N, CA, C and O atoms as CSV, one atom per row, in Angstrom:
chain,resi,resn,atom,element,x,y,z
A,1,MET,N,N,78.002,-90.692,-72.238
A,1,MET,CA,C,77.137,-89.691,-72.708
A,1,MET,C,C,77.439,-88.242,-72.961
A,1,MET,O,O,78.210,-87.734,-72.147
A,2,ARG,N,N,76.947,-87.405,-74.014
A,2,ARG,CA,C,77.088,-86.729,-74.308
A,2,ARG,C,C,76.508,-85.241,-73.634
A,2,ARG,O,O,75.317,-84.994,-73.443
A,3,ILE,N,N,77.483,-84.463,-73.373
A,3,ILE,CA,C,76.988,-82.877,-72.360
A,3,ILE,C,C,77.288,-82.135,-72.970
A,3,ILE,O,O,78.478,-81.999,-73.256
A,4,LEU,N,N,75.980,-81.032,-73.608
A,4,LEU,CA,C,76.843,-79.556,-74.081
A,4,LEU,C,C,76.481,-78.680,-72.688
A,4,LEU,O,O,75.448,-78.729,-72.020
A,5,VAL,N,N,77.762,-77.810,-72.468
A,5,VAL,CA,C,77.942,-77.261,-70.686
A,5,VAL,C,C,77.615,-75.921,-71.705
A,5,VAL,O,O,78.254,-75.919,-72.757
A,6,MET,N,N,76.507,-74.586,-71.437
A,6,MET,CA,C,76.806,-73.545,-72.167
A,6,MET,C,C,76.955,-72.487,-71.283
A,6,MET,O,O,75.850,-72.083,-70.922
A,7,GLU,N,N,77.997,-71.798,-70.726
A,7,GLU,CA,C,78.274,-71.232,-69.652
A,7,GLU,C,C,79.311,-70.196,-69.874
A,7,GLU,O,O,80.398,-70.677,-70.193
A,8,ASP,N,N,79.264,-68.783,-69.784
A,8,ASP,CA,C,79.919,-67.750,-70.078
A,8,ASP,C,C,80.938,-67.535,-68.987
A,8,ASP,O,O,81.988,-66.979,-69.309
A,9,ASP,N,N,80.789,-67.842,-67.955
A,9,ASP,CA,C,81.683,-67.788,-67.016
A,9,ASP,C,C,83.059,-68.663,-67.383
A,9,ASP,O,O,82.753,-69.715,-67.943
A,10,ALA,N,N,84.160,-68.531,-67.249
A,10,ALA,CA,C,85.048,-69.713,-67.328
A,10,ALA,C,C,85.726,-70.026,-66.771
A,10,ALA,O,O,86.552,-70.773,-67.295
A,11,VAL,N,N,85.872,-69.701,-65.359
A,11,VAL,CA,C,85.658,-70.671,-64.292
A,11,VAL,C,C,84.541,-71.688,-64.080
A,11,VAL,O,O,84.505,-72.746,-63.452
A,12,THR,N,N,83.973,-71.269,-64.539
A,12,THR,CA,C,82.299,-72.107,-63.802
A,12,THR,C,C,82.336,-73.384,-65.020
A,12,THR,O,O,82.192,-74.570,-64.724
A,13,LEU,N,N,82.589,-72.808,-66.634
A,13,LEU,CA,C,82.833,-73.907,-67.383
A,13,LEU,C,C,84.412,-74.650,-67.112
A,13,LEU,O,O,84.280,-75.849,-66.864
A,14,CYS,N,N,85.145,-74.412,-67.112
A,14,CYS,CA,C,86.069,-75.482,-66.639
A,14,CYS,C,C,85.756,-76.240,-65.718
A,14,CYS,O,O,85.533,-77.380,-66.124
A,15,LEU,N,N,85.618,-76.075,-64.431
A,15,LEU,CA,C,84.916,-76.684,-63.018
A,15,LEU,C,C,83.636,-77.746,-63.842
A,15,LEU,O,O,83.774,-78.968,-63.784
A,16,LEU,N,N,82.699,-77.263,-64.416
A,16,LEU,CA,C,81.375,-77.860,-64.812
A,16,LEU,C,C,82.342,-79.399,-66.060
A,16,LEU,O,O,82.258,-80.620,-65.929
A,17,SER,N,N,83.039,-78.680,-66.991
A,17,SER,CA,C,83.533,-79.880,-67.747
A,17,SER,C,C,84.796,-80.719,-67.460
A,17,SER,O,O,85.052,-81.796,-67.997
A,18,GLY,N,N,85.427,-80.185,-66.690
A,18,GLY,CA,C,86.500,-80.717,-66.107
A,18,GLY,C,C,85.474,-82.185,-65.485
A,18,GLY,O,O,85.521,-83.366,-65.827
A,19,LEU,N,N,84.702,-81.562,-64.581
A,19,LEU,CA,C,83.902,-82.935,-63.341
A,19,LEU,C,C,83.034,-83.804,-64.307
A,19,LEU,O,O,82.788,-85.001,-64.153
A,20,LEU,N,N,82.710,-83.192,-65.086
A,20,LEU,CA,C,81.781,-84.117,-66.501
A,20,LEU,C,C,82.491,-85.257,-66.895
A,20,LEU,O,O,82.210,-86.453,-66.817
A,21,GLY,N,N,83.463,-84.661,-67.332
A,21,GLY,CA,C,84.743,-84.924,-68.267
A,21,GLY,C,C,85.551,-85.762,-67.110
A,21,GLY,O,O,86.640,-85.890,-67.669
A,22,SER,N,N,85.650,-86.255,-66.141
A,22,SER,CA,C,86.504,-86.819,-65.223
A,22,SER,C,C,85.231,-88.057,-64.698
A,22,SER,O,O,85.622,-89.161,-64.319
A,23,MET,N,N,84.262,-87.845,-64.717
A,23,MET,CA,C,83.191,-89.032,-64.475
A,23,MET,C,C,82.501,-89.641,-66.328
A,23,MET,O,O,81.301,-89.890,-66.440
A,24,GLY,N,N,83.396,-89.779,-67.482
A,24,GLY,CA,C,83.425,-90.640,-68.544
A,24,GLY,C,C,82.518,-89.829,-69.388
A,24,GLY,O,O,82.316,-90.502,-70.399
A,25,HIS,N,N,81.736,-88.465,-69.479
A,25,HIS,CA,C,81.032,-87.884,-70.018
A,25,HIS,C,C,81.987,-87.343,-71.649
A,25,HIS,O,O,83.198,-87.138,-71.568
A,26,ASP,N,N,81.280,-87.183,-72.942
A,26,ASP,CA,C,81.949,-86.760,-73.437
A,26,ASP,C,C,81.219,-85.164,-73.660
A,26,ASP,O,O,80.092,-85.044,-74.139
A,27,VAL,N,N,81.984,-84.102,-73.269
A,27,VAL,CA,C,81.659,-82.790,-72.874
A,27,VAL,C,C,82.073,-82.102,-74.228
A,27,VAL,O,O,83.098,-82.225,-74.897
A,28,ALA,N,N,80.888,-81.299,-74.423
A,28,ALA,CA,C,81.398,-80.220,-75.211
A,28,ALA,C,C,81.075,-78.631,-74.563
A,28,ALA,O,O,80.378,-78.523,-73.554
A,29,THR,N,N,81.562,-77.627,-75.141
A,29,THR,CA,C,81.463,-76.410,-74.281
A,29,THR,C,C,80.890,-74.947,-75.152
A,29,THR,O,O,81.329,-74.952,-76.301
A,30,ALA,N,N,80.444,-74.323,-74.993
A,30,ALA,CA,C,80.155,-72.558,-75.467
A,30,ALA,C,C,80.176,-71.838,-74.466
A,30,ALA,O,O,80.273,-72.151,-73.280
A,31,THR,N,N,80.067,-70.674,-75.039
A,31,THR,CA,C,80.297,-69.858,-73.710
A,31,THR,C,C,79.176,-68.332,-74.196
A,31,THR,O,O,79.470,-67.176,-73.891
A,32,ASN,N,N,78.108,-68.673,-74.863
A,32,ASN,CA,C,77.322,-68.340,-75.238
A,32,ASN,C,C,76.082,-69.173,-75.697
A,32,ASN,O,O,76.611,-70.282,-75.775
A,33,GLY,N,N,74.722,-69.367,-76.065
A,33,GLY,CA,C,73.450,-69.338,-76.483
A,33,GLY,C,C,73.714,-69.771,-78.178
A,33,GLY,O,O,73.706,-70.973,-78.445
A,34,LEU,N,N,73.912,-68.907,-79.138
A,34,LEU,CA,C,74.112,-69.190,-80.388
A,34,LEU,C,C,75.431,-70.152,-80.385
A,34,LEU,O,O,75.269,-71.081,-81.175
A,35,ASP,N,N,76.569,-70.185,-79.780
A,35,ASP,CA,C,77.300,-71.266,-79.977
A,35,ASP,C,C,77.294,-72.346,-79.586
A,35,ASP,O,O,78.001,-73.223,-80.083
A,36,GLY,N,N,76.414,-72.557,-78.506
A,36,GLY,CA,C,75.727,-73.613,-78.005
A,36,GLY,C,C,75.104,-74.547,-79.087
A,36,GLY,O,O,75.482,-75.636,-79.519
A,37,MET,N,N,73.770,-73.583,-79.454
A,37,MET,CA,C,73.256,-74.030,-80.536
A,37,MET,C,C,73.814,-74.593,-81.877
A,37,MET,O,O,73.251,-75.593,-82.324
A,38,ALA,N,N,74.414,-74.288,-82.271
A,38,ALA,CA,C,75.703,-74.373,-83.685
A,38,ALA,C,C,76.507,-75.586,-83.027
A,38,ALA,O,O,77.083,-76.171,-83.944
A,39,SER,N,N,76.735,-76.106,-81.977
A,39,SER,CA,C,77.424,-77.152,-81.719
A,39,SER,C,C,76.743,-78.081,-81.491
A,39,SER,O,O,77.199,-79.199,-81.730
A,40,LEU,N,N,75.202,-77.913,-80.864
A,40,LEU,CA,C,74.208,-79.191,-80.623
A,40,LEU,C,C,74.011,-79.392,-82.035
A,40,LEU,O,O,73.970,-80.561,-82.418
A,41,ARG,N,N,73.882,-78.474,-82.874
A,41,ARG,CA,C,73.039,-79.096,-84.976
A,41,ARG,C,C,74.491,-79.476,-85.118
A,41,ARG,O,O,74.445,-80.577,-85.668
A,42,ARG,N,N,75.546,-79.212,-84.954
A,42,ARG,CA,C,76.527,-80.056,-85.169
A,42,ARG,C,C,77.129,-81.585,-85.040
A,42,ARG,O,O,77.656,-82.380,-85.817
A,43,VAL,N,N,76.765,-81.573,-83.625
A,43,VAL,CA,C,77.141,-83.262,-82.673
A,43,VAL,C,C,76.040,-82.971,-81.933
A,43,VAL,O,O,76.196,-81.979,-81.220
A,44,PRO,N,N,74.856,-83.560,-81.853
A,44,PRO,CA,C,73.698,-83.757,-80.585
A,44,PRO,C,C,74.225,-83.890,-79.635
A,44,PRO,O,O,75.391,-84.273,-79.736
A,45,ALA,N,N,73.623,-83.631,-78.112
A,45,ALA,CA,C,73.886,-83.820,-77.235
A,45,ALA,C,C,72.726,-84.540,-76.480
A,45,ALA,O,O,71.665,-84.151,-76.968
A,46,GLU,N,N,72.489,-85.574,-75.327
A,46,GLU,CA,C,71.383,-85.919,-74.720
A,46,GLU,C,C,71.219,-84.579,-73.659
A,46,GLU,O,O,70.177,-83.927,-73.581
A,47,VAL,N,N,72.205,-84.355,-73.023
A,47,VAL,CA,C,71.843,-83.572,-71.859
A,47,VAL,C,C,72.572,-81.778,-72.132
A,47,VAL,O,O,73.778,-81.578,-72.275
A,48,VAL,N,N,71.713,-80.890,-72.144
A,48,VAL,CA,C,72.534,-79.662,-72.027
A,48,VAL,C,C,72.080,-78.873,-70.606
A,48,VAL,O,O,71.068,-78.771,-69.913
A,49,ILE,N,N,73.656,-78.313,-70.612
A,49,ILE,CA,C,73.406,-77.292,-69.010
A,49,ILE,C,C,73.770,-76.318,-69.447
A,49,ILE,O,O,74.752,-76.316,-70.190
A,50,THR,N,N,73.213,-75.364,-69.185
A,50,THR,CA,C,72.888,-74.063,-69.626
A,50,THR,C,C,72.765,-72.733,-68.653
A,50,THR,O,O,71.811,-72.725,-67.874
A,51,ASP,N,N,73.422,-71.917,-68.650
A,51,ASP,CA,C,73.551,-70.997,-67.813
A,51,ASP,C,C,72.016,-70.004,-68.690
A,51,ASP,O,O,71.471,-70.032,-69.793
A,52,ILE,N,N,71.842,-69.179,-67.305
A,52,ILE,CA,C,70.442,-68.299,-67.867
A,52,ILE,C,C,70.627,-66.801,-68.330
A,52,ILE,O,O,69.809,-66.184,-69.013
A,53,ILE,N,N,71.901,-66.279,-67.826
A,53,ILE,CA,C,72.304,-65.041,-68.355
A,53,ILE,C,C,73.578,-65.346,-69.005
A,53,ILE,O,O,74.443,-65.915,-68.339
A,54,MET,N,N,73.803,-65.027,-70.263
A,54,MET,CA,C,74.920,-64.984,-71.118
A,54,MET,C,C,74.479,-63.851,-72.205
A,54,MET,O,O,73.352,-63.538,-72.591
A,55,PRO,N,N,75.675,-63.381,-72.539
A,55,PRO,CA,C,75.720,-62.291,-73.777
A,55,PRO,C,C,75.573,-63.515,-75.494
A,55,PRO,O,O,75.899,-64.681,-75.717
A,56,GLU,N,N,75.034,-62.605,-76.184
A,56,GLU,CA,C,74.842,-62.609,-77.537
A,56,GLU,C,C,73.247,-63.906,-77.474
A,56,GLU,O,O,72.235,-63.333,-77.878
A,57,GLN,N,N,73.066,-64.963,-77.178
A,57,GLN,CA,C,72.189,-65.279,-76.355
A,57,GLN,C,C,71.822,-66.221,-75.483
A,57,GLN,O,O,72.311,-67.339,-75.321
A,58,ASP,N,N,70.442,-65.418,-74.628
A,58,ASP,CA,C,70.532,-65.700,-72.825
A,58,ASP,C,C,69.766,-67.344,-73.301
A,58,ASP,O,O,69.269,-67.745,-74.354
A,59,GLY,N,N,70.012,-68.066,-71.757
A,59,GLY,CA,C,69.339,-68.956,-71.308
A,59,GLY,C,C,68.081,-69.611,-71.833
A,59,GLY,O,O,67.895,-70.711,-72.353
A,60,LEU,N,N,67.225,-68.542,-71.524
A,60,LEU,CA,C,65.495,-68.453,-71.857
A,60,LEU,C,C,65.525,-68.547,-72.883
A,60,LEU,O,O,65.134,-69.711,-72.967
A,61,ALA,N,N,65.817,-67.998,-74.643
A,61,ALA,CA,C,65.567,-68.339,-75.782
A,61,ALA,C,C,66.270,-69.412,-75.791
A,61,ALA,O,O,65.541,-70.291,-76.250
A,62,THR,N,N,67.370,-69.871,-75.517
A,62,THR,CA,C,68.318,-71.162,-75.761
A,62,THR,C,C,67.811,-72.591,-75.277
A,62,THR,O,O,68.340,-73.668,-75.555
A,63,ILE,N,N,66.492,-72.349,-74.366
A,63,ILE,CA,C,66.013,-73.389,-74.021
A,63,ILE,C,C,64.776,-73.456,-75.014
A,63,ILE,O,O,64.347,-74.481,-75.544
A,64,THR,N,N,64.400,-72.468,-75.129
A,64,THR,CA,C,63.115,-72.914,-76.168
A,64,THR,C,C,63.531,-72.971,-77.020
A,64,THR,O,O,62.650,-73.238,-77.837
A,65,GLN,N,N,64.718,-72.861,-77.609
A,65,GLN,CA,C,64.784,-73.157,-79.360
A,65,GLN,C,C,65.476,-74.787,-79.180
A,65,GLN,O,O,65.427,-75.650,-80.057
A,66,VAL,N,N,66.130,-74.948,-77.791
A,66,VAL,CA,C,66.332,-76.480,-77.586
A,66,VAL,C,C,65.057,-77.395,-77.553
A,66,VAL,O,O,64.918,-78.481,-78.115
A,67,ARG,N,N,64.241,-76.778,-76.842
A,67,ARG,CA,C,62.816,-77.516,-76.492
A,67,ARG,C,C,62.126,-77.597,-78.359
A,67,ARG,O,O,61.529,-78.571,-78.818
A,68,ARG,N,N,62.411,-76.411,-79.058
A,68,ARG,CA,C,61.695,-76.929,-80.391
A,68,ARG,C,C,62.368,-77.813,-81.052
A,68,ARG,O,O,61.748,-78.756,-81.543
A,69,GLU,N,N,63.612,-77.728,-81.196
A,69,GLU,CA,C,64.401,-78.545,-82.162
A,69,GLU,C,C,64.902,-80.247,-82.348
A,69,GLU,O,O,65.076,-81.075,-83.242
A,70,TYR,N,N,65.029,-80.061,-80.216
A,70,TYR,CA,C,65.342,-81.189,-80.145
A,70,TYR,C,C,64.811,-81.785,-79.174
A,70,TYR,O,O,65.487,-81.682,-78.150
A,71,PRO,N,N,63.706,-82.477,-79.043
A,71,PRO,CA,C,62.586,-81.927,-77.539
A,71,PRO,C,C,62.639,-83.320,-76.931
A,71,PRO,O,O,61.679,-83.781,-76.313
A,72,ASP,N,N,63.790,-83.990,-77.117
A,72,ASP,CA,C,63.986,-85.426,-76.453
A,72,ASP,C,C,64.916,-84.805,-75.614
A,72,ASP,O,O,64.552,-84.989,-74.453
A,73,VAL,N,N,66.098,-84.059,-75.674
A,73,VAL,CA,C,66.945,-83.490,-74.833
A,73,VAL,C,C,66.974,-82.826,-73.827
A,73,VAL,O,O,66.673,-81.632,-73.832
A,74,LYS,N,N,67.438,-83.636,-72.506
A,74,LYS,CA,C,67.450,-82.890,-71.063
A,74,LYS,C,C,67.744,-81.569,-71.232
A,74,LYS,O,O,68.271,-81.194,-72.279
A,75,VAL,N,N,67.444,-80.704,-70.232
A,75,VAL,CA,C,68.400,-79.628,-70.336
A,75,VAL,C,C,68.024,-79.419,-68.823
A,75,VAL,O,O,66.938,-79.644,-68.289
A,76,ILE,N,N,69.410,-78.840,-68.147
A,76,ILE,CA,C,69.421,-78.029,-67.144
A,76,ILE,C,C,69.818,-77.029,-66.803
A,76,ILE,O,O,70.988,-76.743,-67.061
A,77,ALA,N,N,68.952,-76.089,-66.067
A,77,ALA,CA,C,69.181,-74.337,-66.251
A,77,ALA,C,C,69.845,-74.265,-64.736
A,77,ALA,O,O,69.321,-74.645,-63.689
A,78,ILE,N,N,71.497,-73.508,-64.972
A,78,ILE,CA,C,71.737,-72.750,-64.112
A,78,ILE,C,C,71.999,-71.867,-64.231
A,78,ILE,O,O,72.059,-71.482,-65.399
A,79,SER,N,N,72.428,-70.675,-62.886
A,79,SER,CA,C,72.648,-69.123,-62.993
A,79,SER,C,C,73.635,-69.098,-61.541
A,79,SER,O,O,73.519,-69.654,-60.449
A,80,GLY,N,N,74.500,-68.300,-62.044
A,80,GLY,CA,C,75.234,-67.645,-61.029
A,80,GLY,C,C,74.882,-66.251,-60.386
A,80,GLY,O,O,75.534,-65.687,-59.507
A,81,GLY,N,N,74.140,-65.962,-60.773
A,81,GLY,CA,C,73.399,-64.207,-60.376
A,81,GLY,C,C,72.394,-63.621,-60.940
A,81,GLY,O,O,71.894,-64.405,-61.747
A,82,ALA,N,N,71.678,-62.310,-60.908
A,82,ALA,CA,C,71.260,-61.599,-61.821
A,82,ALA,C,C,71.688,-60.389,-62.314
A,82,ALA,O,O,72.461,-59.706,-61.641
A,83,GLU,N,N,71.351,-60.075,-63.244
A,83,GLU,CA,C,71.590,-58.620,-64.399
A,83,GLU,C,C,71.241,-57.792,-63.953
A,83,GLU,O,O,71.296,-56.708,-64.535
């Protein structure tokens, strides 16, 4: 399964992508919503895991965009804190 992980915290991004990769998933990563959407357009994913608070484009805007462009993609939202 192809999974796109969008997370601006390097440690969390590494942890998630490493864990999912070790489980046999094809994992793509991005550090913000704009880069994540560009990645999704290049190579679609079946699941998107996105942080809510990110620079450039936050997770809520990204989720709205994913839903509009890829309605069948499953989305998991995560957050480590508040702005």
